[in-house]
CSV table of C-alpha atoms in Angstrom, one decimal:
chain,number,residue,atom,x,y,z
A,1,UNK,CA,-4.4,-8.3,-5.8
A,2,UNK,CA,-7.6,-7.5,-4.0
A,3,UNK,CA,-11.3,-8.2,-4.7
A,4,UNK,CA,-12.1,-4.8,-6.4
A,5,UNK,CA,-12.5,-3.6,-10.1
A,6,UNK,CA,-9.1,-2.2,-10.2
A,7,UNK,CA,-7.3,-5.2,-9.1
A,8,UNK,CA,-9.4,-7.7,-10.9
A,9,UNK,CA,-8.6,-5.8,-14.2
A,10,UNK,CA,-4.9,-6.0,-13.5
A,11,UNK,CA,-5.4,-9.9,-12.3
A,12,UNK,CA,-7.0,-10.5,-15.9
A,13,UNK,CA,-4.1,-9.2,-17.8
A,14,UNK,CA,-1.5,-10.7,-15.6
A,15,UNK,CA,-2.9,-14.0,-14.6
A,16,UNK,CA,0.0,-16.1,-15.2
A,17,UNK,CA,2.2,-14.5,-12.5
A,18,UNK,CA,-0.9,-14.7,-10.0
A,19,UNK,CA,-0.7,-18.1,-9.1
A,20,UNK,CA,-1.8,-18.3,-5.3
A,21,UNK,CA,-5.4,-17.4,-3.6
A,22,UNK,CA,-5.7,-16.4,0.2
A,23,UNK,CA,-9.1,-17.1,1.7
A,24,UNK,CA,-9.5,-15.6,5.2
A,25,UNK,CA,-12.2,-18.1,7.1
A,26,UNK,CA,-14.2,-16.2,9.5
A,27,UNK,CA,-16.6,-17.5,11.9
A,28,UNK,CA,-20.2,-15.5,13.0
A,29,UNK,CA,-22.0,-16.0,16.0
A,30,UNK,CA,-24.6,-14.0,17.5
A,31,UNK,CA,-24.0,-15.6,21.0
A,32,UNK,CA,-21.9,-14.5,23.8
A,33,UNK,CA,-18.7,-15.3,21.8
A,34,UNK,CA,-19.6,-12.4,19.9
A,35,UNK,CA,-17.2,-10.2,21.3
A,36,UNK,CA,-14.3,-12.5,20.8
A,37,UNK,CA,-15.3,-13.6,17.3
A,38,UNK,CA,-15.2,-9.7,16.5
A,39,UNK,CA,-12.2,-9.3,17.5
A,40,UNK,CA,-10.9,-12.4,15.8
A,41,UNK,CA,-12.3,-10.9,12.4
A,42,UNK,CA,-10.9,-7.6,12.9
A,43,UNK,CA,-7.1,-9.2,13.4
A,44,UNK,CA,-7.6,-11.7,10.7
A,45,UNK,CA,-8.8,-9.2,8.1
A,46,UNK,CA,-5.7,-6.6,8.9
A,47,UNK,CA,-3.6,-9.7,8.9
A,48,UNK,CA,-4.9,-10.4,5.3
A,49,UNK,CA,-4.8,-7.3,4.1
A,50,UNK,CA,-0.8,-7.0,5.3
A,51,UNK,CA,0.1,-10.3,3.4
A,52,UNK,CA,-1.9,-8.7,0.5
A,53,UNK,CA,-0.1,-5.5,0.6
A,54,UNK,CA,3.3,-7.3,0.9
A,55,UNK,CA,2.6,-10.0,-2.2
A,56,UNK,CA,0.5,-7.8,-4.3
A,57,UNK,CA,1.7,-9.3,-7.6
A,58,UNK,CA,1.6,-12.7,-6.8
A,59,UNK,CA,-1.6,-13.4,-4.4
A,60,UNK,CA,-5.7,-12.8,-5.1
A,61,UNK,CA,-7.4,-11.9,-1.8
A,62,UNK,CA,-10.2,-13.7,-2.2
A,63,UNK,CA,-13.1,-12.2,-0.4
A,64,UNK,CA,-13.6,-13.9,3.2
A,65,UNK,CA,-15.4,-17.2,3.3
A,66,UNK,CA,-17.8,-16.7,6.5
A,67,UNK,CA,-19.6,-19.2,8.1
A,68,UNK,CA,-21.9,-19.6,11.1
A,69,UNK,CA,-19.9,-21.1,14.2
A,70,UNK,CA,-20.8,-24.8,14.6
A,71,UNK,CA,-21.6,-24.8,11.4
A,72,UNK,CA,-21.6,-28.7,10.5
A,73,UNK,CA,-21.6,-28.2,6.8
A,74,UNK,CA,-18.7,-25.5,6.9
A,75,UNK,CA,-16.6,-28.1,5.6
A,76,UNK,CA,-18.0,-29.1,2.2
A,77,UNK,CA,-19.0,-25.3,1.5
A,78,UNK,CA,-15.5,-24.8,1.7
A,79,UNK,CA,-14.6,-27.9,-0.5
A,80,UNK,CA,-16.3,-26.1,-3.4
A,81,UNK,CA,-14.6,-22.9,-3.1
A,82,UNK,CA,-11.5,-25.0,-2.9
A,83,UNK,CA,-12.4,-27.1,-6.4
A,84,UNK,CA,-13.6,-23.6,-8.0
A,85,UNK,CA,-10.1,-22.3,-6.9
A,86,UNK,CA,-8.0,-25.3,-8.1
A,87,UNK,CA,-10.0,-25.3,-11.6
A,88,UNK,CA,-9.0,-21.3,-11.9
A,89,UNK,CA,-5.4,-22.6,-11.7
A,90,UNK,CA,-4.3,-21.5,-8.5
A,91,UNK,CA,-1.3,-23.9,-7.9
A,92,UNK,CA,-1.0,-22.6,-4.2
A,93,UNK,CA,-4.1,-21.9,-2.2
A,94,UNK,CA,-4.0,-20.8,1.6
A,95,UNK,CA,-7.0,-21.0,4.1
A,96,UNK,CA,-6.1,-18.1,7.0
A,97,UNK,CA,-7.9,-18.4,10.0
A,98,UNK,CA,-7.8,-18.2,13.9
A,99,UNK,CA,-10.6,-20.5,14.5
A,100,UNK,CA,-8.8,-23.6,16.0
A,101,UNK,CA,-11.8,-26.1,15.2
A,102,UNK,CA,-10.6,-25.9,11.5
A,103,UNK,CA,-7.7,-27.7,12.6
A,104,UNK,CA,-9.6,-31.0,13.0
A,105,UNK,CA,-10.9,-30.6,9.8
A,106,UNK,CA,-7.5,-30.1,8.0
A,107,UNK,CA,-7.3,-33.7,6.4
A,108,UNK,CA,-10.7,-32.7,4.4
A,109,UNK,CA,-8.7,-30.4,2.7
A,110,UNK,CA,-6.3,-30.3,0.0
A,111,UNK,CA,-4.6,-26.8,0.8
A,112,UNK,CA,-2.5,-25.4,2.8
A,113,UNK,CA,-4.5,-24.4,6.6
A,114,UNK,CA,-2.6,-21.9,7.9
A,115,UNK,CA,-3.7,-21.3,11.7
A,116,UNK,CA,-2.8,-18.3,13.3
A,117,UNK,CA,-4.1,-17.3,17.2
A,118,UNK,CA,-5.9,-13.8,17.1
A,119,UNK,CA,-4.5,-11.3,19.6
A,120,UNK,CA,-6.7,-8.7,20.7
A,121,UNK,CA,-5.4,-5.5,19.0
A,122,UNK,CA,-7.8,-3.3,20.8
A,123,UNK,CA,-5.9,-4.0,24.4
A,124,UNK,CA,-2.7,-2.6,22.9
A,125,UNK,CA,-1.6,0.8,22.4
A,126,UNK,CA,-1.5,1.9,18.5
A,127,UNK,CA,2.6,1.5,18.1
A,128,UNK,CA,2.6,-1.4,20.0
A,129,UNK,CA,-0.5,-3.2,17.7
A,130,UNK,CA,1.4,-2.2,14.7
A,131,UNK,CA,4.5,-3.9,16.0
A,132,UNK,CA,3.0,-6.9,17.0
A,133,UNK,CA,1.1,-7.1,13.6
A,134,UNK,CA,4.1,-7.2,11.7
A,135,UNK,CA,5.7,-9.9,13.2
A,136,UNK,CA,2.7,-12.0,12.6
A,137,UNK,CA,2.8,-10.8,9.3
A,138,UNK,CA,6.9,-11.4,9.1
A,139,UNK,CA,6.0,-15.1,9.9
A,140,UNK,CA,3.5,-15.7,7.4
A,141,UNK,CA,5.3,-14.4,4.8
A,142,UNK,CA,8.4,-16.8,5.2
A,143,UNK,CA,5.9,-19.5,5.4
A,144,UNK,CA,4.7,-18.8,2.0
A,145,UNK,CA,7.8,-18.3,0.5
A,146,UNK,CA,9.0,-21.5,1.6
A,147,UNK,CA,5.7,-23.1,0.2
A,148,UNK,CA,6.6,-21.5,-3.2
A,149,UNK,CA,10.2,-22.6,-3.0
A,150,UNK,CA,8.9,-26.3,-2.5
A,151,UNK,CA,7.0,-26.4,-5.8
A,152,UNK,CA,8.6,-23.5,-8.1
B,1,UNK,CA,-2.1,76.2,-14.4
B,2,UNK,CA,-2.0,75.6,-18.0
B,3,UNK,CA,-3.6,78.1,-20.5
B,4,UNK,CA,-4.6,74.9,-22.3
B,5,UNK,CA,-8.7,74.6,-21.8
B,6,UNK,CA,-10.0,71.4,-21.3
B,7,UNK,CA,-12.9,70.8,-23.8
B,8,UNK,CA,-16.1,69.2,-23.0
B,9,UNK,CA,-15.4,66.3,-25.3
B,10,UNK,CA,-11.9,65.7,-23.4
B,11,UNK,CA,-13.2,65.9,-20.1
B,12,UNK,CA,-15.9,63.1,-20.5
B,13,UNK,CA,-13.4,61.3,-22.4
B,14,UNK,CA,-10.8,61.2,-19.6
B,15,UNK,CA,-13.4,60.4,-16.7
B,16,UNK,CA,-15.2,57.6,-18.9
B,17,UNK,CA,-11.8,55.7,-19.7
B,18,UNK,CA,-11.1,56.5,-16.2
B,19,UNK,CA,-14.0,55.0,-14.5
B,20,UNK,CA,-14.6,52.2,-17.2
B,21,UNK,CA,-11.0,51.6,-16.6
B,22,UNK,CA,-11.5,51.0,-12.6
B,23,UNK,CA,-14.6,48.5,-13.1
B,24,UNK,CA,-12.6,46.5,-15.9
B,25,UNK,CA,-9.8,46.1,-13.4
B,26,UNK,CA,-12.2,45.1,-10.7
B,27,UNK,CA,-13.7,42.4,-12.9
B,28,UNK,CA,-10.1,41.3,-14.1
B,29,UNK,CA,-8.5,41.3,-11.1
B,30,UNK,CA,-10.4,38.2,-9.2
B,31,UNK,CA,-10.3,36.5,-12.9
B,32,UNK,CA,-6.8,36.5,-13.0
B,33,UNK,CA,-5.9,35.9,-9.4
B,34,UNK,CA,-8.3,32.5,-9.8
B,35,UNK,CA,-6.2,31.7,-13.1
B,36,UNK,CA,-2.9,31.9,-11.5
B,37,UNK,CA,-3.8,30.5,-8.2
B,38,UNK,CA,-2.5,27.0,-9.0
B,39,UNK,CA,0.8,28.0,-9.6
B,40,UNK,CA,1.2,30.3,-6.4
B,41,UNK,CA,-0.2,26.9,-4.3
B,42,UNK,CA,2.1,24.4,-5.6
B,43,UNK,CA,4.7,23.4,-3.5
B,44,UNK,CA,3.0,23.8,-0.2
B,45,UNK,CA,4.9,22.3,3.0
B,46,UNK,CA,1.9,20.3,3.9
B,47,UNK,CA,3.1,17.5,1.1
B,48,UNK,CA,6.0,16.3,3.2
B,49,UNK,CA,5.4,14.3,6.0
B,50,UNK,CA,7.8,13.6,8.8
B,51,UNK,CA,9.5,10.8,9.7
B,52,UNK,CA,10.6,9.1,13.2
B,53,UNK,CA,14.0,9.2,11.2
B,54,UNK,CA,17.1,11.0,12.2
B,55,UNK,CA,19.1,12.5,9.4
B,56,UNK,CA,22.3,11.8,11.2
B,57,UNK,CA,21.4,8.2,11.9
B,58,UNK,CA,21.4,7.4,8.0
B,59,UNK,CA,24.1,5.4,6.4
B,60,UNK,CA,25.1,4.2,3.1
B,61,UNK,CA,23.2,1.0,4.0
B,62,UNK,CA,19.5,1.3,3.0
B,63,UNK,CA,16.9,1.4,5.8
B,64,UNK,CA,13.4,0.8,6.2
B,65,UNK,CA,11.3,4.0,7.1
B,66,UNK,CA,8.1,3.8,8.1
B,67,UNK,CA,5.6,6.8,7.7
B,68,UNK,CA,2.2,7.3,8.4
B,69,UNK,CA,-0.2,10.2,7.5
B,70,UNK,CA,-4.1,10.8,7.0
B,71,UNK,CA,-5.3,9.9,3.5
B,72,UNK,CA,-8.8,11.3,2.7
B,73,UNK,CA,-10.7,8.8,-0.1
B,74,UNK,CA,-14.0,10.0,-1.1
B,75,UNK,CA,-15.9,10.1,1.9
B,76,UNK,CA,-13.5,7.8,4.0
B,77,UNK,CA,-10.7,8.9,5.6
B,78,UNK,CA,-8.1,6.6,7.2
B,79,UNK,CA,-4.4,6.5,8.3
B,80,UNK,CA,-2.1,5.0,5.6
B,81,UNK,CA,1.8,3.7,6.8
B,82,UNK,CA,3.8,3.9,4.1
B,83,UNK,CA,7.5,2.5,4.0
B,84,UNK,CA,10.6,3.7,2.0
B,85,UNK,CA,13.9,2.8,1.6
B,86,UNK,CA,16.3,5.2,2.7
B,87,UNK,CA,19.8,5.7,2.3
B,88,UNK,CA,23.0,8.1,1.8
B,89,UNK,CA,25.4,8.2,-1.2
B,90,UNK,CA,28.7,8.7,-1.0
B,91,UNK,CA,28.2,12.6,-1.4
B,92,UNK,CA,25.7,12.7,1.1
B,93,UNK,CA,22.7,13.0,-0.5
B,94,UNK,CA,19.9,11.2,0.7
B,95,UNK,CA,18.0,9.0,-1.4
B,96,UNK,CA,14.5,7.2,-0.6
B,97,UNK,CA,13.3,4.6,-2.6
B,98,UNK,CA,9.6,3.4,-2.7
B,99,UNK,CA,9.4,-0.2,-1.9
B,100,UNK,CA,6.7,-1.2,-4.7
B,101,UNK,CA,7.4,-3.2,-7.2
B,102,UNK,CA,7.4,-1.8,-10.5
B,103,UNK,CA,6.0,-5.5,-12.0
B,104,UNK,CA,3.0,-6.3,-10.3
B,105,UNK,CA,3.2,-3.9,-7.0
B,106,UNK,CA,4.7,-6.1,-4.3
B,107,UNK,CA,6.9,-5.1,-1.6
B,108,UNK,CA,10.8,-5.0,-2.1
B,109,UNK,CA,13.4,-5.6,0.7
B,110,UNK,CA,16.8,-4.9,0.6
B,111,UNK,CA,19.1,-7.9,0.6
B,112,UNK,CA,16.3,-10.2,0.4
B,113,UNK,CA,17.9,-12.4,-1.8
B,114,UNK,CA,21.0,-14.2,-0.4
B,115,UNK,CA,22.4,-14.4,-3.6
B,116,UNK,CA,22.5,-10.9,-4.2
B,117,UNK,CA,22.8,-9.4,-1.0
B,118,UNK,CA,23.2,-5.5,-2.4
B,119,UNK,CA,20.2,-5.6,-4.4
B,120,UNK,CA,16.6,-5.2,-3.9
B,121,UNK,CA,14.5,-8.0,-4.1
B,122,UNK,CA,11.0,-8.7,-4.7
B,123,UNK,CA,9.7,-12.2,-3.5
B,124,UNK,CA,7.0,-13.0,-5.7
B,125,UNK,CA,8.5,-13.0,-9.1
B,126,UNK,CA,12.2,-12.7,-7.9
B,127,UNK,CA,12.7,-9.3,-9.6
B,128,UNK,CA,15.9,-7.3,-8.5
B,129,UNK,CA,17.2,-3.6,-8.5
B,130,UNK,CA,20.5,-2.4,-7.9
B,131,UNK,CA,21.0,0.1,-5.0
B,132,UNK,CA,20.0,3.1,-6.8
B,133,UNK,CA,16.8,1.4,-7.5
B,134,UNK,CA,17.5,0.6,-11.5
B,135,UNK,CA,15.7,-2.9,-12.3
B,136,UNK,CA,18.4,-5.5,-13.1
B,137,UNK,CA,17.6,-6.7,-16.8
B,138,UNK,CA,16.6,-10.4,-17.2
B,139,UNK,CA,14.1,-10.2,-14.0
B,140,UNK,CA,10.5,-9.4,-14.6
B,141,UNK,CA,10.4,-5.6,-13.4
B,142,UNK,CA,10.8,-3.0,-17.0
B,143,UNK,CA,10.8,0.4,-14.9
B,144,UNK,CA,13.0,1.8,-12.0
B,145,UNK,CA,11.7,1.6,-8.6
B,146,UNK,CA,10.1,5.1,-7.9
B,147,UNK,CA,11.7,7.7,-5.7
B,148,UNK,CA,10.4,10.0,-2.8
B,149,UNK,CA,11.4,13.6,-2.7
B,150,UNK,CA,13.2,14.5,0.4
B,151,UNK,CA,13.4,17.2,3.0
B,152,UNK,CA,15.6,17.9,6.0
B,153,UNK,CA,14.2,20.0,9.0
B,154,UNK,CA,15.5,20.1,12.6
B,155,UNK,CA,17.5,17.3,11.7
B,156,UNK,CA,14.6,14.6,10.7
B,157,UNK,CA,13.9,13.6,7.8
B,158,UNK,CA,10.8,14.6,5.9
B,159,UNK,CA,9.2,12.7,2.6
B,160,UNK,CA,7.5,14.3,0.1
B,161,UNK,CA,5.7,12.9,-3.2
B,162,UNK,CA,6.5,9.6,-5.0
B,163,UNK,CA,7.7,10.4,-8.2
B,164,UNK,CA,9.1,8.1,-11.3
B,165,UNK,CA,13.1,7.3,-11.5
B,166,UNK,CA,14.9,10.6,-12.5
B,167,UNK,CA,11.9,13.0,-11.7
B,168,UNK,CA,12.5,13.8,-8.0
């Protein structure tokens, strides 16, 4: 379910079925990395939307956690989100990112951190971009399903 | 010519009725046309979207068919990709099922559950549907999968509106 009025209403009535929260993590920077980061943001938004489409009934797609690139405090910020989500009884919390810097912070988080390298979709023709995206989504889908099976 | 004379009163009656009739018709005709227009406009061709699926390539095994169309949503126009599970029944009828689970809207897969390879499977809460789209009792979904209306043109499959089971 998405973060909009209709879906949130549905979430409230069907809370017991929605046990998974998905939070995309997207960095922002206004220097020479701007282009690369915007392409990363685009990729990750499409990816998280596709995952939401597949698992609409079990996942709540939380609005993106944006942070300033190289911000030391981003981990603390995300930990607050994580605590809140745990309190809201999400048994599975997934952080989805293309920013490799999160890998070294992984131990500070108790939820699953999914790192997936960003693909520059702009450079591909539409058909091919779709195909590539489909493959990425498939991978993450099986990852999610395994995680669910473990704890079910 | 008949010998019967037309009186002044009769003449006025005829002309007034005639002219009045034309005026009334002039006003009523467009109104009637407006009223019946929705009926005449129904079932227009553009409701059907062409897929890349050739009819002769369809088998009795459900195949995933993607199709995209432009959707205008308020002020925002976007290209939407939809999916259908399409197969031929034994008597050659084409069935196109919507992959949207009737429980909470996840996407179902054909044969997604190894224990039930001949069923549609919803990975979210393990809901299942039989091949004809009927929900399996005892799993979360409470109604059968929606059905797309289908059409064949030049050997290509066209998909139309999504309708509740039994109405397409």
